[in-house]
Amino acid sequence: MKLRQLSNVVIGSALLAIAGSAAAADIKGAAILDHPCGKVAVKHMGLVHDGKMDDANKLGSPEMQKQWMVMPAKDRTMMSGMMKEMSVTEQQMATDIKANGVLAVNGPAATLTIKKTQQDKNGSSTSTTTQNYQIAGANCMIVR
């Protein structure tokens, strides 16, 4: 009897591990651009790069949009400037995702990571960009 219980526990644990791994998936490179979160990532970056912060903010979750709106105007202006300065064009974002992107999808949550290594005469440096998303059906929204 104890052997049967132990067997059921082992089998149950194995099935949970398999189910958990099936729910999580990593999408790499160009395939990310076909995923709703990849599309939002590129669109958002382009809007930020163009200084269209109100439009970029609409791609965020309702909670994120609310946080932005209650922020003092001078803080929004400062944040907008910093974000624009650090942004790239839509085309460059798509290129970066294709070359260095990994979208980790886990049920209703996803994280896009772009890790770039640059070589120059002084050595190499690595930069990592990470953005979290919330997935609801076919929609993907930026979250903090």
PDB file of C-alpha atoms in Angstrom:
ATOM      1  CA  MET A   1       0.000   0.000   0.000  1.00  0.00           C
ATOM      2  CA  LYS A   2       2.788   2.472   0.897  1.00  0.00           C
ATOM      3  CA  LEU A   3       4.569   1.654  -2.351  1.00  0.00           C
ATOM      4  CA  ARG A   4       1.421   2.512  -4.294  1.00  0.00           C
ATOM      5  CA  GLN A   5       1.072   5.866  -2.456  1.00  0.00           C
ATOM      6  CA  LEU A   6       4.730   6.685  -3.118  1.00  0.00           C
ATOM      7  CA  SER A   7       4.253   5.762  -6.767  1.00  0.00           C
ATOM      8  CA  ASN A   8       1.210   8.074  -7.024  1.00  0.00           C
ATOM      9  CA  VAL A   9       3.175  10.949  -5.448  1.00  0.00           C
ATOM     10  CA  VAL A  10       6.087  10.474  -7.867  1.00  0.00           C
ATOM     11  CA  ILE A  11       3.786  10.260 -10.894  1.00  0.00           C
ATOM     12  CA  GLY A  12       1.767  13.266  -9.703  1.00  0.00           C
ATOM     13  CA  SER A  13       4.933  15.321  -9.212  1.00  0.00           C
ATOM     14  CA  ALA A  14       6.187  14.386 -12.669  1.00  0.00           C
ATOM     15  CA  LEU A  15       2.868  15.370 -14.263  1.00  0.00           C
ATOM     16  CA  LEU A  16       2.910  18.741 -12.458  1.00  0.00           C
ATOM     17  CA  ALA A  17       6.451  19.388 -13.653  1.00  0.00           C
ATOM     18  CA  ILE A  18       5.465  18.555 -17.233  1.00  0.00           C
ATOM     19  CA  ALA A  19       2.350  20.742 -17.043  1.00  0.00           C
ATOM     20  CA  GLY A  20       4.362  23.620 -15.593  1.00  0.00           C
ATOM     21  CA  SER A  21       6.972  23.425 -18.323  1.00  0.00           C
ATOM     22  CA  ALA A  22       4.272  23.325 -20.994  1.00  0.00           C
ATOM     23  CA  ALA A  23       2.756  26.558 -19.661  1.00  0.00           C
ATOM     24  CA  ALA A  24       6.096  28.376 -19.840  1.00  0.00           C
ATOM     25  CA  ALA A  25       7.763  28.969 -23.194  1.00  0.00           C
ATOM     26  CA  ASP A  26      10.684  30.954 -24.518  1.00  0.00           C
ATOM     27  CA  ILE A  27      10.301  32.557 -27.925  1.00  0.00           C
ATOM     28  CA  LYS A  28      13.516  33.705 -29.523  1.00  0.00           C
ATOM     29  CA  GLY A  29      14.537  36.064 -32.286  1.00  0.00           C
ATOM     30  CA  ALA A  30      12.304  36.965 -35.219  1.00  0.00           C
ATOM     31  CA  ALA A  31       9.420  34.786 -33.949  1.00  0.00           C
ATOM     32  CA  ILE A  32       8.914  37.325 -31.132  1.00  0.00           C
ATOM     33  CA  LEU A  33       7.745  39.880 -33.694  1.00  0.00           C
ATOM     34  CA  ASP A  34       4.747  37.629 -34.504  1.00  0.00           C
ATOM     35  CA  HIS A  35       3.667  37.509 -30.844  1.00  0.00           C
ATOM     36  CA  PRO A  36       1.312  40.244 -29.542  1.00  0.00           C
ATOM     37  CA  CYS A  37       3.912  41.272 -26.923  1.00  0.00           C
ATOM     38  CA  GLY A  38       6.589  41.604 -29.608  1.00  0.00           C
ATOM     39  CA  LYS A  39       4.297  43.836 -31.631  1.00  0.00           C
ATOM     40  CA  VAL A  40       3.550  45.988 -28.581  1.00  0.00           C
ATOM     41  CA  ALA A  41       7.261  46.226 -27.742  1.00  0.00           C
ATOM     42  CA  VAL A  42       8.151  47.557 -31.193  1.00  0.00           C
ATOM     43  CA  LYS A  43       5.170  49.937 -31.359  1.00  0.00           C
ATOM     44  CA  HIS A  44       5.806  51.292 -27.862  1.00  0.00           C
ATOM     45  CA  MET A  45       9.480  51.931 -28.564  1.00  0.00           C
ATOM     46  CA  GLY A  46       8.639  53.761 -31.786  1.00  0.00           C
ATOM     47  CA  LEU A  47       6.084  55.982 -30.061  1.00  0.00           C
ATOM     48  CA  VAL A  48       8.523  56.805 -27.247  1.00  0.00           C
ATOM     49  CA  HIS A  49      11.257  57.554 -29.800  1.00  0.00           C
ATOM     50  CA  ASP A  50       8.868  59.912 -31.611  1.00  0.00           C
ATOM     51  CA  GLY A  51       7.988  61.659 -28.327  1.00  0.00           C
ATOM     52  CA  LYS A  52       4.359  60.476 -28.423  1.00  0.00           C
ATOM     53  CA  MET A  53       4.183  59.565 -24.746  1.00  0.00           C
ATOM     54  CA  ASP A  54       0.378  59.758 -24.454  1.00  0.00           C
ATOM     55  CA  ASP A  55       0.024  57.216 -27.263  1.00  0.00           C
ATOM     56  CA  ALA A  56       2.826  55.050 -25.826  1.00  0.00           C
ATOM     57  CA  ASN A  57       1.118  55.094 -22.429  1.00  0.00           C
ATOM     58  CA  LYS A  58      -2.058  53.650 -23.972  1.00  0.00           C
ATOM     59  CA  LEU A  59      -0.134  50.405 -24.604  1.00  0.00           C
ATOM     60  CA  GLY A  60       0.275  49.902 -20.862  1.00  0.00           C
ATOM     61  CA  SER A  61      -1.997  48.208 -18.381  1.00  0.00           C
ATOM     62  CA  PRO A  62      -4.785  50.301 -16.825  1.00  0.00           C
ATOM     63  CA  GLU A  63      -2.782  50.395 -13.576  1.00  0.00           C
ATOM     64  CA  MET A  64       0.291  51.691 -15.374  1.00  0.00           C
ATOM     65  CA  GLN A  65      -1.764  54.310 -17.227  1.00  0.00           C
ATOM     66  CA  LYS A  66      -3.247  55.499 -13.941  1.00  0.00           C
ATOM     67  CA  GLN A  67       0.188  55.744 -12.298  1.00  0.00           C
ATOM     68  CA  TRP A  68       1.398  57.870 -15.204  1.00  0.00           C
ATOM     69  CA  MET A  69      -1.582  60.224 -15.047  1.00  0.00           C
ATOM     70  CA  VAL A  70      -1.317  60.874 -11.296  1.00  0.00           C
ATOM     71  CA  MET A  71       2.393  61.644 -11.594  1.00  0.00           C
ATOM     72  CA  PRO A  72       3.132  65.389 -11.355  1.00  0.00           C
ATOM     73  CA  ALA A  73       3.509  67.024 -14.786  1.00  0.00           C
ATOM     74  CA  LYS A  74       7.155  67.967 -14.160  1.00  0.00           C
ATOM     75  CA  ASP A  75       7.948  64.326 -13.335  1.00  0.00           C
ATOM     76  CA  ARG A  76       6.163  63.106 -16.470  1.00  0.00           C
ATOM     77  CA  THR A  77       8.161  65.622 -18.524  1.00  0.00           C
ATOM     78  CA  MET A  78      11.428  64.455 -16.955  1.00  0.00           C
ATOM     79  CA  MET A  79      10.566  60.767 -17.432  1.00  0.00           C
ATOM     80  CA  SER A  80       9.452  61.377 -21.022  1.00  0.00           C
ATOM     81  CA  GLY A  81      12.756  63.049 -21.814  1.00  0.00           C
ATOM     82  CA  MET A  82      14.795  60.242 -20.286  1.00  0.00           C
ATOM     83  CA  MET A  83      12.753  57.557 -22.052  1.00  0.00           C
ATOM     84  CA  LYS A  84      13.027  59.345 -25.416  1.00  0.00           C
ATOM     85  CA  GLU A  85      16.778  59.757 -24.990  1.00  0.00           C
ATOM     86  CA  MET A  86      17.230  56.045 -24.285  1.00  0.00           C
ATOM     87  CA  SER A  87      14.838  54.873 -27.027  1.00  0.00           C
ATOM     88  CA  VAL A  88      15.518  53.601 -30.537  1.00  0.00           C
ATOM     89  CA  THR A  89      13.416  53.602 -33.689  1.00  0.00           C
ATOM     90  CA  GLU A  90      10.832  50.896 -34.380  1.00  0.00           C
ATOM     91  CA  GLN A  91      13.150  49.461 -37.031  1.00  0.00           C
ATOM     92  CA  GLN A  92      16.105  49.315 -34.636  1.00  0.00           C
ATOM     93  CA  MET A  93      13.932  47.727 -31.944  1.00  0.00           C
ATOM     94  CA  ALA A  94      12.782  45.049 -34.390  1.00  0.00           C
ATOM     95  CA  THR A  95      16.402  44.436 -35.436  1.00  0.00           C
ATOM     96  CA  ASP A  96      17.511  44.174 -31.792  1.00  0.00           C
ATOM     97  CA  ILE A  97      14.703  41.723 -30.996  1.00  0.00           C
ATOM     98  CA  LYS A  98      15.546  39.563 -34.015  1.00  0.00           C
ATOM     99  CA  ALA A  99      19.239  39.429 -33.114  1.00  0.00           C
ATOM    100  CA  ASN A 100      19.160  39.302 -29.306  1.00  0.00           C
ATOM    101  CA  GLY A 101      15.599  38.924 -28.017  1.00  0.00           C
ATOM    102  CA  VAL A 102      14.049  36.290 -25.775  1.00  0.00           C
ATOM    103  CA  LEU A 103      10.377  36.482 -24.825  1.00  0.00           C
ATOM    104  CA  ALA A 104       9.644  34.291 -21.815  1.00  0.00           C
ATOM    105  CA  VAL A 105       5.910  33.571 -21.746  1.00  0.00           C
ATOM    106  CA  ASN A 106       4.420  32.043 -18.615  1.00  0.00           C
ATOM    107  CA  GLY A 107       0.637  31.904 -18.755  1.00  0.00           C
ATOM    108  CA  PRO A 108      -0.744  35.459 -18.587  1.00  0.00           C
ATOM    109  CA  ALA A 109       2.696  37.025 -18.026  1.00  0.00           C
ATOM    110  CA  ALA A 110       5.647  37.589 -20.316  1.00  0.00           C
ATOM    111  CA  THR A 111       9.074  39.171 -20.093  1.00  0.00           C
ATOM    112  CA  LEU A 112      11.047  40.420 -23.068  1.00  0.00           C
ATOM    113  CA  THR A 113      14.808  40.499 -22.575  1.00  0.00           C
ATOM    114  CA  ILE A 114      17.208  41.939 -25.118  1.00  0.00           C
ATOM    115  CA  LYS A 115      20.852  41.348 -24.255  1.00  0.00           C
ATOM    116  CA  LYS A 116      23.419  42.986 -26.523  1.00  0.00           C
ATOM    117  CA  THR A 117      27.191  42.685 -26.333  1.00  0.00           C
ATOM    118  CA  GLN A 118      29.330  45.293 -28.087  1.00  0.00           C
ATOM    119  CA  GLN A 119      33.012  44.989 -28.876  1.00  0.00           C
ATOM    120  CA  ASP A 120      35.337  47.937 -29.364  1.00  0.00           C
ATOM    121  CA  LYS A 121      39.035  48.698 -28.956  1.00  0.00           C
ATOM    122  CA  ASN A 122      38.574  49.061 -25.187  1.00  0.00           C
ATOM    123  CA  GLY A 123      36.981  45.651 -24.751  1.00  0.00           C
ATOM    124  CA  SER A 124      33.366  44.579 -24.611  1.00  0.00           C
ATOM    125  CA  SER A 125      30.269  45.784 -22.848  1.00  0.00           C
ATOM    126  CA  THR A 126      26.874  44.207 -22.373  1.00  0.00           C
ATOM    127  CA  SER A 127      23.532  45.971 -22.121  1.00  0.00           C
ATOM    128  CA  THR A 128      20.310  44.294 -21.100  1.00  0.00           C
ATOM    129  CA  THR A 129      16.815  45.669 -21.646  1.00  0.00           C
ATOM    130  CA  THR A 130      13.885  43.985 -19.904  1.00  0.00           C
ATOM    131  CA  GLN A 131      10.160  44.715 -20.167  1.00  0.00           C
ATOM    132  CA  ASN A 132       7.277  42.893 -18.475  1.00  0.00           C
ATOM    133  CA  TYR A 133       3.903  42.275 -20.089  1.00  0.00           C
ATOM    134  CA  GLN A 134       0.432  41.084 -19.129  1.00  0.00           C
ATOM    135  CA  ILE A 135      -1.373  38.887 -21.639  1.00  0.00           C
ATOM    136  CA  ALA A 136      -5.165  38.841 -21.862  1.00  0.00           C
ATOM    137  CA  GLY A 137      -6.394  36.716 -24.758  1.00  0.00           C
ATOM    138  CA  ALA A 138      -4.841  38.096 -27.939  1.00  0.00           C
ATOM    139  CA  ASN A 139      -3.880  41.366 -26.228  1.00  0.00           C
ATOM    140  CA  CYS A 140      -0.614  42.224 -24.568  1.00  0.00           C
ATOM    141  CA  MET A 141      -0.086  45.217 -22.269  1.00  0.00           C
ATOM    142  CA  ILE A 142       3.074  46.654 -20.760  1.00  0.00           C
ATOM    143  CA  VAL A 143       3.376  46.386 -16.978  1.00  0.00           C
ATOM    144  CA  ARG A 144       6.102  47.405 -14.558  1.00  0.00           C
TER     145      ARG A 144
END
